XYZ file of C-alpha atoms in Angstrom:
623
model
C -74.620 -25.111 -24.614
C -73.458 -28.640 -24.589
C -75.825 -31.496 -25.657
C -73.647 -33.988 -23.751
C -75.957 -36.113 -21.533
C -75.330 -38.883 -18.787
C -78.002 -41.805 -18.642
C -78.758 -42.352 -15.247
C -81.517 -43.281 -12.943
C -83.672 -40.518 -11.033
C -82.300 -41.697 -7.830
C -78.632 -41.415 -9.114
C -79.181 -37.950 -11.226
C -80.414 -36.819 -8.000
C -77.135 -38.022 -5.792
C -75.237 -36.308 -8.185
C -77.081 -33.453 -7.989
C -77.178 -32.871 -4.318
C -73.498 -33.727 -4.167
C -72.882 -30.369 -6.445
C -74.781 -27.613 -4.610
C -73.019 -25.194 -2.416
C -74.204 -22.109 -0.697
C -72.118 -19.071 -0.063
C -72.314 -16.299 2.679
C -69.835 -13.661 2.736
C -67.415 -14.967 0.484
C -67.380 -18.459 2.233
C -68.316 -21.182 0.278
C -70.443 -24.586 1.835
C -71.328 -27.618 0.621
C -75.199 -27.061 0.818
C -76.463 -31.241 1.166
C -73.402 -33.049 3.388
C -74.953 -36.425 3.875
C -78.188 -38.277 4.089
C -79.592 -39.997 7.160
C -81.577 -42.894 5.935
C -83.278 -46.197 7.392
C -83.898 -48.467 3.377
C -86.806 -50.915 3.190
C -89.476 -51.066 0.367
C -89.512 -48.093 -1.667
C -86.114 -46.544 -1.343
C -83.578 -49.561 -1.227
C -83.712 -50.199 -4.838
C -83.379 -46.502 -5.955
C -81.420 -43.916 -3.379
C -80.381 -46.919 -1.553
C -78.632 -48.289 -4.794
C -77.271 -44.718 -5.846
C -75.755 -43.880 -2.504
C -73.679 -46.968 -2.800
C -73.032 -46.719 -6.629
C -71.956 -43.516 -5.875
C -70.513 -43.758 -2.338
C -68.270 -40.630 -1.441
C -70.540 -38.226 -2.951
C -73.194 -38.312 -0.207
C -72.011 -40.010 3.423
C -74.947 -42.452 4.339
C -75.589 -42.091 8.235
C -77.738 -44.931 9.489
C -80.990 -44.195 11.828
C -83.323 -46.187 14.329
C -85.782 -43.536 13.701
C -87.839 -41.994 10.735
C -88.368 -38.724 13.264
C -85.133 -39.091 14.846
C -83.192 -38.884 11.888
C -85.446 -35.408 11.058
C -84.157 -34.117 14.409
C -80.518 -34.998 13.602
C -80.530 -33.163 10.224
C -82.642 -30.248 12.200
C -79.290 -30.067 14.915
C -77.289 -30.273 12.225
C -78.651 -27.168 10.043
C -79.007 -25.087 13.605
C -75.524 -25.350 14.273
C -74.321 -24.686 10.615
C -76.220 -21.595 10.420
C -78.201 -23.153 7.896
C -75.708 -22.558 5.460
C -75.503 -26.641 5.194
C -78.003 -29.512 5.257
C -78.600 -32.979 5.874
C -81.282 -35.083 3.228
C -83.376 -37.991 5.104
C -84.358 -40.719 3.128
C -87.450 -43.429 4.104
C -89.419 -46.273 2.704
C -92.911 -45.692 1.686
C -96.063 -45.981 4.187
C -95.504 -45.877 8.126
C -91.493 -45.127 7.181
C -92.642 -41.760 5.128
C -95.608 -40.590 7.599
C -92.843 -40.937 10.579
C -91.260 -37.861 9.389
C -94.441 -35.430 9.763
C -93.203 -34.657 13.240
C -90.103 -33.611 12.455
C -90.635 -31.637 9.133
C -93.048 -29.450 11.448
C -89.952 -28.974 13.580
C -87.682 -27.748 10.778
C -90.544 -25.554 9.734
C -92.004 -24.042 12.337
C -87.719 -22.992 13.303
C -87.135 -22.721 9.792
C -84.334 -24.949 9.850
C -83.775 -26.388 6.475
C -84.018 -30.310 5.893
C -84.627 -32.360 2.195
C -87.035 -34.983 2.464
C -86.860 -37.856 0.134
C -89.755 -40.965 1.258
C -90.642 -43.447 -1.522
C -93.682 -43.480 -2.846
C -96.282 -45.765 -4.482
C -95.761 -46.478 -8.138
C -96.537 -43.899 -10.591
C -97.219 -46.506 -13.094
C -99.711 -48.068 -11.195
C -99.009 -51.660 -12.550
C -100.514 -53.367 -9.271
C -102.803 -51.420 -7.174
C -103.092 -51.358 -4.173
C -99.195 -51.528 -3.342
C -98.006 -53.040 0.180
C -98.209 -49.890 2.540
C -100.627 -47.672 0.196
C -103.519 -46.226 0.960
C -106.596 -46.465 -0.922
C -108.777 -43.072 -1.514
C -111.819 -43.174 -2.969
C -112.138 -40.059 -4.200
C -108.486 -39.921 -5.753
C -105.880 -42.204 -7.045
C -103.111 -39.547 -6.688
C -103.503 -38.907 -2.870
C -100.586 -40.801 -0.943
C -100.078 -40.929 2.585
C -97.066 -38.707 1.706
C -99.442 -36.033 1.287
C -99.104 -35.788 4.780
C -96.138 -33.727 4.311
C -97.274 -31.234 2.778
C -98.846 -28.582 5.053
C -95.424 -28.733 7.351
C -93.701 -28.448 3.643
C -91.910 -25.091 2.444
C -92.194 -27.246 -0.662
C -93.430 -30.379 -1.878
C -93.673 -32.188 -5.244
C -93.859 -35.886 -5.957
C -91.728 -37.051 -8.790
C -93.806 -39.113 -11.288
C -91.648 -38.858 -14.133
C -87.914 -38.777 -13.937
C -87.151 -35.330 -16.476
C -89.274 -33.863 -13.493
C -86.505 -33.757 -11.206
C -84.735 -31.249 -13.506
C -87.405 -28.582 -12.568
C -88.047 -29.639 -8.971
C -84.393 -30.652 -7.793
C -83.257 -26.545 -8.095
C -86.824 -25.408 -6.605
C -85.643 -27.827 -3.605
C -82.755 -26.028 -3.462
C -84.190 -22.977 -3.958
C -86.513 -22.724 -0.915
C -83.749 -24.538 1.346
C -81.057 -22.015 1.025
C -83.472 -19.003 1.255
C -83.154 -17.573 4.733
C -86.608 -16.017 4.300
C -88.072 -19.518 2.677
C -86.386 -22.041 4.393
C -87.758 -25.323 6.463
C -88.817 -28.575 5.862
C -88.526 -29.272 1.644
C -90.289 -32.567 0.505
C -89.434 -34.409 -2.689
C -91.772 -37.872 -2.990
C -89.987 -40.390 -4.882
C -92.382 -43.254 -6.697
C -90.611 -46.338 -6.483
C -90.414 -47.294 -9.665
C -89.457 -43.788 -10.842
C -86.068 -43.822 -8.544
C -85.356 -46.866 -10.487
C -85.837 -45.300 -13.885
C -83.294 -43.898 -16.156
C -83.303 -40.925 -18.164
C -80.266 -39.068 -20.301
C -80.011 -36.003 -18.246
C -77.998 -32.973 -19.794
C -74.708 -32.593 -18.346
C -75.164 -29.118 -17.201
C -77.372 -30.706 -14.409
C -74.600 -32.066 -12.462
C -72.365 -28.554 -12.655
C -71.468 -27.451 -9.788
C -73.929 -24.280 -8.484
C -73.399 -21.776 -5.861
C -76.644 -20.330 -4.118
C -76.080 -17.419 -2.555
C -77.209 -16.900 0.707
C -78.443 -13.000 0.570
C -77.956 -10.010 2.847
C -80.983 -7.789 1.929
C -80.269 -4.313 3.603
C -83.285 -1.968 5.105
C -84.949 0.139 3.077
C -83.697 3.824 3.751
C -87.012 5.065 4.387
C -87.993 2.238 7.156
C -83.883 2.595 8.490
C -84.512 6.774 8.980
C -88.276 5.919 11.234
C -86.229 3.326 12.818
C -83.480 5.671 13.916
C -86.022 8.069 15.036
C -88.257 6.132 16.850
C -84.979 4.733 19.190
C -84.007 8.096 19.575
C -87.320 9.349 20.934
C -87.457 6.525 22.817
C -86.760 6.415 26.892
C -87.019 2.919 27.207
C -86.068 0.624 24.888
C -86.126 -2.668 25.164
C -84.419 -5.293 22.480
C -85.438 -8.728 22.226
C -83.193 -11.139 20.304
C -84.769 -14.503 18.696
C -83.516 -16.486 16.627
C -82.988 -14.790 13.296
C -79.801 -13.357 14.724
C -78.229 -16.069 15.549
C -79.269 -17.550 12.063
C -77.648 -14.506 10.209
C -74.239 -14.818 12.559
C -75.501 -11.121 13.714
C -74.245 -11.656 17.415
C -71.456 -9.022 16.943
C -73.714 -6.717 15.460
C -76.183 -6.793 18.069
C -73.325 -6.506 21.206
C -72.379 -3.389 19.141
C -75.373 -1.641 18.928
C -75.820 -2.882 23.058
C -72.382 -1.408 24.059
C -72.949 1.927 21.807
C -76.867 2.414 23.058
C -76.717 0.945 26.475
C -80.260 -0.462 25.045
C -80.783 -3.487 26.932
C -81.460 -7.013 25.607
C -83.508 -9.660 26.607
C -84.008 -13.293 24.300
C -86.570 -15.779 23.201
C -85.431 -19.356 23.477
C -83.908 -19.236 19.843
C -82.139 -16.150 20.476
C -80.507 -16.887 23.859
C -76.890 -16.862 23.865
C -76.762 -14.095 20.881
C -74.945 -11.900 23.832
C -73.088 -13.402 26.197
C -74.398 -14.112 30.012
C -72.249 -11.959 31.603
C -72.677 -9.073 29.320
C -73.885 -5.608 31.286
C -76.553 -5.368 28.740
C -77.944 -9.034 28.713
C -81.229 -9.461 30.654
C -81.513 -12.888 30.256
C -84.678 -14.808 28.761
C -87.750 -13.220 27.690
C -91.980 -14.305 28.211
C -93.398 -17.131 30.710
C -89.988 -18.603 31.075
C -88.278 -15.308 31.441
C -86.245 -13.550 33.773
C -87.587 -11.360 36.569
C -85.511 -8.222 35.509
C -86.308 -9.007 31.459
C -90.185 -9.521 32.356
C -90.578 -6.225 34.073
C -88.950 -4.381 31.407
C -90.988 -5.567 28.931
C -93.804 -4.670 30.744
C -92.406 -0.767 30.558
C -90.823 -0.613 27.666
C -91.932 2.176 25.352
C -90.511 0.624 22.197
C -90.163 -3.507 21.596
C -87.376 -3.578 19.067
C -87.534 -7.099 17.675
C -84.882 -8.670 16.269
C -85.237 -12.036 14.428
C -88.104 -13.366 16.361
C -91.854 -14.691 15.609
C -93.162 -13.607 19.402
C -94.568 -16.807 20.191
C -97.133 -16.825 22.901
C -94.322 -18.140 25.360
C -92.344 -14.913 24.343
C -95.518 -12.207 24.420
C -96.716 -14.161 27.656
C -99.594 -14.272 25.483
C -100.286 -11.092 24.699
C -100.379 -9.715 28.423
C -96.548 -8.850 28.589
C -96.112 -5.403 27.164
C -98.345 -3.229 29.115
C -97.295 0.204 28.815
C -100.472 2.239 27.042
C -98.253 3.949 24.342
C -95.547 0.710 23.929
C -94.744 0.651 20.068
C -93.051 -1.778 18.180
C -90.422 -1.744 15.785
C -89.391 -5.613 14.255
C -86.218 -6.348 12.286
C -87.092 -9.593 10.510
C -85.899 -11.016 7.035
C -89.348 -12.141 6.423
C -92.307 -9.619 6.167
C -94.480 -12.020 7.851
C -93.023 -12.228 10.892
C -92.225 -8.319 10.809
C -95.526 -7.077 10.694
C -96.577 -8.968 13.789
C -97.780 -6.669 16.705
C -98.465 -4.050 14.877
C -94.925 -2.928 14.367
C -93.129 -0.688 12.028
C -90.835 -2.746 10.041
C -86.951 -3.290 8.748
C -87.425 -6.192 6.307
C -83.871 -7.153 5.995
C -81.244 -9.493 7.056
C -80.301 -9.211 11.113
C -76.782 -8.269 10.908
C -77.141 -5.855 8.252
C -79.955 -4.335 9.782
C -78.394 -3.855 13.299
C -75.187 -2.746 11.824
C -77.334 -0.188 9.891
C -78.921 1.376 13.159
C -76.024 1.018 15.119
C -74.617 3.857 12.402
C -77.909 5.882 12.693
C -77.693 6.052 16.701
C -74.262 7.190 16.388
C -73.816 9.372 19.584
C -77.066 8.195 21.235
C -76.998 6.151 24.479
C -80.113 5.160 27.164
C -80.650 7.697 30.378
C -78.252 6.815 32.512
C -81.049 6.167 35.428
C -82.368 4.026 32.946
C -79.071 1.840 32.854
C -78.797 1.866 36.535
C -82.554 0.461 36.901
C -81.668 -2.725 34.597
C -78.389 -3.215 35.598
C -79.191 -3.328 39.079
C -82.326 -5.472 38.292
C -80.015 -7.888 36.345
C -77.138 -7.867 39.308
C -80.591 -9.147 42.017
C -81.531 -11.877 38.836
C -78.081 -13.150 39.068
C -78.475 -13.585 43.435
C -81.473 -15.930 42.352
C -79.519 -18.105 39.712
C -76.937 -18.617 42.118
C -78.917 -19.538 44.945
C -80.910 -22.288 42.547
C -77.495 -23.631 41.259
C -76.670 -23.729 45.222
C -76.278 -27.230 47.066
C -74.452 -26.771 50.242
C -71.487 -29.248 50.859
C -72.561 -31.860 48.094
C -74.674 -34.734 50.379
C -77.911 -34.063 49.595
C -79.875 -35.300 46.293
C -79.713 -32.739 43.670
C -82.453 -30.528 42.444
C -83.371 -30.083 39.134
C -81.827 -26.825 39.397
C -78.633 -27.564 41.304
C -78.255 -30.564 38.227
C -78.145 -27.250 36.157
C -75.713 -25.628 38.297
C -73.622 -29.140 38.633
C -73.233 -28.797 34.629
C -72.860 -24.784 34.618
C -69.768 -26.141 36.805
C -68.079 -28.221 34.082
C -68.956 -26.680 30.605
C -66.799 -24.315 28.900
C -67.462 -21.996 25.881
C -67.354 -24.582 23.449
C -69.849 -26.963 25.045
C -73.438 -27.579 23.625
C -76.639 -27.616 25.664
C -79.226 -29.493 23.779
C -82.862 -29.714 25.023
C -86.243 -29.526 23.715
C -89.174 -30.097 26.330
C -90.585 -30.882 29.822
C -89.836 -28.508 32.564
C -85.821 -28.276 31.448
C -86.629 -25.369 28.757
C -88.162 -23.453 31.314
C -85.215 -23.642 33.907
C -82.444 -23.265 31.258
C -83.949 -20.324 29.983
C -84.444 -18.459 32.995
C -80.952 -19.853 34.640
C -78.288 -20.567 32.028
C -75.712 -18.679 31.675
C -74.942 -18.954 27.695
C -70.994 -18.488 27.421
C -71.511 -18.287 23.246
C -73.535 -18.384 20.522
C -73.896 -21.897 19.638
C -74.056 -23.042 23.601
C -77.334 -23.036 24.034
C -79.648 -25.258 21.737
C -82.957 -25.329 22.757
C -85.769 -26.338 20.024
C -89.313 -24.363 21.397
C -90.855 -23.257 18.640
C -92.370 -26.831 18.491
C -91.445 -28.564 21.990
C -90.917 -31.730 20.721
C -90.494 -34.402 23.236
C -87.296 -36.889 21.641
C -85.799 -34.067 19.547
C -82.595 -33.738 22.212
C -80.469 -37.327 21.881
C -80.939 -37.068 17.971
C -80.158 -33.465 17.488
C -76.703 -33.829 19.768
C -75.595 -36.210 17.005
C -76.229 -33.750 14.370
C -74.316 -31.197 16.149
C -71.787 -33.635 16.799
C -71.946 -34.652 13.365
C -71.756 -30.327 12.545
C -69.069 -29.134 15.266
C -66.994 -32.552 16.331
C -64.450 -30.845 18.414
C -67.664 -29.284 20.714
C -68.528 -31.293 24.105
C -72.616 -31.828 23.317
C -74.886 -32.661 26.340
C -78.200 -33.832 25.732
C -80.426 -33.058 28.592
C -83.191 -35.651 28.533
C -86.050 -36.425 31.324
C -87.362 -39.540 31.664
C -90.533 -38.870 29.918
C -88.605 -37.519 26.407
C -86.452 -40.372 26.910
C -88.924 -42.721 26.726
C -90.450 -41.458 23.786
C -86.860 -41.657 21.420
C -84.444 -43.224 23.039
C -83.091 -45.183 19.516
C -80.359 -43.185 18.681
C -77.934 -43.733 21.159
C -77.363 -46.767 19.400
C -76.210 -44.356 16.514
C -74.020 -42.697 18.590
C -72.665 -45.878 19.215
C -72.480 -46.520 15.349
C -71.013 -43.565 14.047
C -68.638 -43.137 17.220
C -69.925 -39.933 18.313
C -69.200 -39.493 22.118
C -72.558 -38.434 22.867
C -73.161 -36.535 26.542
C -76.711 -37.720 27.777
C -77.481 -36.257 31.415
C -80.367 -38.524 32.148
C -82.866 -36.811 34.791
C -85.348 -38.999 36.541
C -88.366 -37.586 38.134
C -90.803 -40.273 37.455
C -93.119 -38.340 35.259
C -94.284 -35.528 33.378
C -92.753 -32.627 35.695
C -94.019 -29.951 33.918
C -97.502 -30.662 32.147
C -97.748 -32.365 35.907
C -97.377 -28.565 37.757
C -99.776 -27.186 34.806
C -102.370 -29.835 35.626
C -102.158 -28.649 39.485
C -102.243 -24.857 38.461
C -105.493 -25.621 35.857
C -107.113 -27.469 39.217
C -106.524 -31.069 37.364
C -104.335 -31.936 40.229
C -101.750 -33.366 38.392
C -103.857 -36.227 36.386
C -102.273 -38.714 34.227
C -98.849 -36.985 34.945
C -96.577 -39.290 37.168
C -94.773 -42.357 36.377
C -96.073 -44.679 38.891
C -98.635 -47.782 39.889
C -102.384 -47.180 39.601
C -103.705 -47.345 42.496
C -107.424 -48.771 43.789
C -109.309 -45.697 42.884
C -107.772 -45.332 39.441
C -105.386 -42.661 40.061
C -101.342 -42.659 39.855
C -100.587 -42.267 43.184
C -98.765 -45.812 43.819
C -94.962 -46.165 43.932
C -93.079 -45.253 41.534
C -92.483 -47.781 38.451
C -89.311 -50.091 38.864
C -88.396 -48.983 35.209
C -84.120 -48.601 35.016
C -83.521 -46.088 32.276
C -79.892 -46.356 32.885
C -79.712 -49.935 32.409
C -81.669 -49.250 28.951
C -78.991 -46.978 28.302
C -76.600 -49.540 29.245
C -77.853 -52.042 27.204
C -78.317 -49.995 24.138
C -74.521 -49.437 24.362
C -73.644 -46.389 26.101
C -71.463 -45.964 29.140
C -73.154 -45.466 32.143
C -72.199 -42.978 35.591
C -74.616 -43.119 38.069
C -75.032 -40.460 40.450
C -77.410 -39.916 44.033
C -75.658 -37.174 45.919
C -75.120 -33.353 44.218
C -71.112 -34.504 45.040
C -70.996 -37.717 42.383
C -73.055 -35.568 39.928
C -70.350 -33.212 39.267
C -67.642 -35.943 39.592
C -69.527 -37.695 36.704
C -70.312 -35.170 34.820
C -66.349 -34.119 34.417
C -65.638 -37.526 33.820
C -68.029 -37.640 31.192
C -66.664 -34.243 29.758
C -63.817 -36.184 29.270
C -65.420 -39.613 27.516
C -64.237 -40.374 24.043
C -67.360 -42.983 23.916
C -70.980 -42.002 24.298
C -71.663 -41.819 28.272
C -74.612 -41.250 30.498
C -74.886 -39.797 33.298
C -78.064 -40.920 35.287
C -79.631 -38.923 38.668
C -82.786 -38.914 39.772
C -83.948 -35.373 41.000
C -85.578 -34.725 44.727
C -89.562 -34.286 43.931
C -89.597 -30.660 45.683
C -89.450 -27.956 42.991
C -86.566 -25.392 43.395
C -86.305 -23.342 40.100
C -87.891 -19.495 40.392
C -91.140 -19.353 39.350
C -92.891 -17.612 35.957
C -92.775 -14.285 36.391
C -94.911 -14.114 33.381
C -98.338 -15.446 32.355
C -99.149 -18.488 29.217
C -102.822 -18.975 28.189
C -103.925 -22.438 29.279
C -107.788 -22.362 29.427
C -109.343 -23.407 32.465
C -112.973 -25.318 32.498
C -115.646 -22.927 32.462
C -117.590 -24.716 35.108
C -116.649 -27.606 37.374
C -117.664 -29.330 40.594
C -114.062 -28.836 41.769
C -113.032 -26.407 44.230
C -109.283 -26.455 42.585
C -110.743 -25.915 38.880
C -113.224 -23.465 40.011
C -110.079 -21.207 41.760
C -108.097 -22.102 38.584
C -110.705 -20.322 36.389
C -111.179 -17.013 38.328
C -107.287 -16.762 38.623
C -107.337 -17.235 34.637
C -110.113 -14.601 34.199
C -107.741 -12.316 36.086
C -105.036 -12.664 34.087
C -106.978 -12.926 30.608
C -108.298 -9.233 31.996
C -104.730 -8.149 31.175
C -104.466 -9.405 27.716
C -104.444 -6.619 24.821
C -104.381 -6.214 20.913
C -101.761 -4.146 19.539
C -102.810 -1.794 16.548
């Protein structure tokens, strides 16, 4: 072994670091850290801030408005890489570091993999208490970064330098692990950044981590097979583990060999293509008609890379049939044992390649086929009759802006959105032309995840038209990033929708009997409530000013002439509509739990509550 050593500071050891990790996935080799989004002040300036630019080239510095934002961009960024790469986000101690506990939930709740690098107080202690640190009486180690740790996959704070040679590979470790991966938090003292140490040269080497393909067990892979077989029917749903695994030809294989139907979470949507025979569409409370009913007869649930949130399980009142078992492909155990299920612990596309070999020969009833297909030809009536708007004159719909866009996109375009009533509508209505066209963040919902996140895929896929599809409510909570876009050139797609308010916690407030409270954008009026006109608030002129190009449209006919000129924009460019207030998009044909108040003097509560204790009725435990 070498004893040669380079004297460095823990800040710079750890640029070089980074800037030396690769993953590898079938033979193809990654950088694994790409670039660091960062916004310096006290406690990082003097240490990252100082390696990145004594070592500029190594790690591209990207510039946020944002501590969450810049989470969000690193999140798109690892989503649209397959996770095979990642971004690092650097922050100043205090406010700068708790900023980024909304995001690092994000990453790990979709186990998308992000490194986390805040300052931190001194280690040394030589004033206490520091600008920005909090005081605990109980213990001088707690820091407000501790914060970070329960939406962690790993966490350590750095208060010695040689540390880093023990935590910088566990980092790594848990980010490249498709079965670990998520948020990874390393807290950097201040005054240990700055610090140098002689760090052995074998440090710096370059390393490949190797992103594994576990297969199924045999003995789990022969039930599996058997339990399909004996099956009549069968019902797939896709989340977001295949996409993650690149598994989307395995799983239209096993489809066009089986004739077993598939239906998607939000995560998984896209993983077959809309138009193909075996694609029901979305899955849950924001499903499709035709995938909703089969999952309510479906004998066996196969799961396939999903964590059957309660949006997905309609919570736990979707799969009805008395003998319905489940069988769940998932790389992690956790999330296969859910429902119940007999499990294949192994990666997606090795998994569904497996079965497809077992069920060689086997295919669905053909009545069976019929039923779906036919059920899926009558969903497709109902998308196109949302998407519908006559000869053009009339202000668009929420769901005719949808169809305005379905219009103009082609296979390599990007839908990004996170929250508000736009999940719900994409996910029943979209028509997903590949596998990286529709990004939709739901495991957490996070309102000001979509501008941010387009720039990371930007940032991932440049040659990809990106739409961020933004209300006014999640615009107003993180609008700062446009001004990145601006920075870093990135010809940004925002599609502005205006509907002065909360749209969809305001229709859950009217269906819990709260009539809508505290849910529209508008002027209080005498008796307190927010019934007034609506505010005279320009969002496009904030986009305007922040330094984006601007297309206004009123009528359905100068949406879809802006949007195609915005298709073609080499700058960042909005386009702005407001929506008409009437609701158009199909209803849930599924149920979410939402507890309604026990008791209340309100005749719309009180019918709110014994339509809940109807549906709760239906809920059930699987065993």
């Amino acid at each position: 072994m070498s004893t040669a050593t380079h004297r460095l500071t823990t800040a710079q050891a750890l640029v070089r670091f980074l800037a030396a990790q690769y993953t590898e996935r079938d033979g193809v080799r990654h950088r694994s850290v790409t670039g660091v989004w960062g916004i310096l002040g006290h406690g990082n300036v003097a240490g990252l801030g100082q390696a990145l630019v004594e070592h500029a080239g190594l790690l591209p510095f990207h510039q946020g408005r944002s501590e969450q934002a810049m989470v969000h961009a690193a999140v798109g960024y690892a989503r649209r890489l397959g996770r095979l790469s990642a971004q690092a986000v650097t922050t100043s101690i205090g406010p700068g570091a708790t900023n980024l506990v909304t995001g690092a939930a994000l990453a790990t709740v979709n186990r998308l993999p992000v490194l986390l690098l805040p300052g931190d107080y001194l280690a040394a202690h030589p004033a206490d208490p520091l600008l920005q640190q909090l005081e605990h009486p109980v213990g001088a180690d707690v820091s407000v970064n501790d914060t970070l740790r329960p939406v962690s996959r790993y966490f350590d704070r750095l208060t010695r330098p040689e540390a880093l040679l023990a935590s910088a590979p566990a980092a790594m470790r848990v980010l490249t692990d498709p079965a670990e991966t998520g948020a990874v938090t390393l807290a950097l003292p201040q005054d240990v950044q700055a610090q140098a140490h002689d760090w052995p040269a074998e440090f710096f080497a370059d390393r490949v981590w190797r992103v594994r393909r576990p297969a199924p067990d045999p003995a789990e892979l022969a039930y599996a097979v058997r339990a399909v077989r004996s099956a009549a029917r069968p019902l797939i749903v896709a989340g977001g583990g295949v996409r993650h695994s690149g598994a989307e030809s395995a799983l239209r294989a096993l489809a066009d060999a089986t004739g077993i139907p598939v239906a998607s979470t939000q995560s998984g949507k896209g993983s077959l293509r809309h138009d193909h025979p075996a694609d029901m569409g979305g899955i849950g409370h924001t499903g499709t008609a035709v995938a909703d009913e089969l999952a309510r007869t479906a004998d066996l649930v196969i799961g396939v890379g999903t964590r059957y949130t309660d949006f997905t399980t309609a919570s736990g009142t979707l799969f009805r049939r008395p003998d319905v078992r489940f069988l769940n492909l998932n790389i992690t155990a956790f999330d296969a044992h859910k429902l119940a299920a007999r499990t294949l612990v192994c990666d997606a596309r090795a998994g569904l390649t497996a079965l497809a070999e077992g069920l060689s020969g086997h295919r669905v009833a053909p009545v069976y086929e019929a039923e779906y297909r036919a059920g899926r030809a009558r969903w497709e009536e109902t998308v196109v009759s949302a998407f519908a708007a006559g000869d053009g004159s009339g202000v668009p719909t929420q769901t005719q802006v949808l169809g305005a866009l379905d219009a103009v996109v082609g296979d390599e375009d990007v839908v990004v959105n996170a929250a508000g009533s736009l999940p719900g509508d994409l996910h029943r209505l979209w028509r997903a032309r590949s596998p990286h066209q529709y990004h939709v963040e739901y495991g957490y919902s996070c309102m000001g995840y979509e501008i941010p996140a387009a720039l990371g895929v930007l940032q991932a896929a440049p040659e990809a038209p990106v739409w961020a599809l933004v209300g006014d409510g999640t615009y107003l909570m993180n609008p700062t990033e446009i001004v990145t876009a601006v920075q870093e050139d990135l010809p940004l797609r925002l599609v502005l929708v205006q509907n002065h308010g909360y749209a969809s916690i305001g229709g859950l407030s009217e269906a819990v009997g709260a009539g809508g409270f505290g849910t529209a954008f508008r002027h209080r009026a005498a008796d307190g409530s927010f019934t007034g006109a609506p505010l005279p608030v320009d969002l496009a002129a904030n986009a305007a000013s922040l330094g984006m190009a601007v297309l206004r449209a009123r009528t359905v006919r100068e949406l879809r002439e802006a949007l195609a000129a915005a298709r073609e924009a080499v700058r960042p460019t909005c386009v702005y509509v407001e929506t008409a207030p009437d609701p158009a998009a199909p209803g849930a044909h599924a149920w979410w739990d939402v507890p309604v108040a026990e008791v209340s003097a309100l005749p719309s509560t009180t019918a709110a509550r014994a339509r809940y204790e109807r549906e709760v009725a239906a809920r059930r435990r699987h065993f």
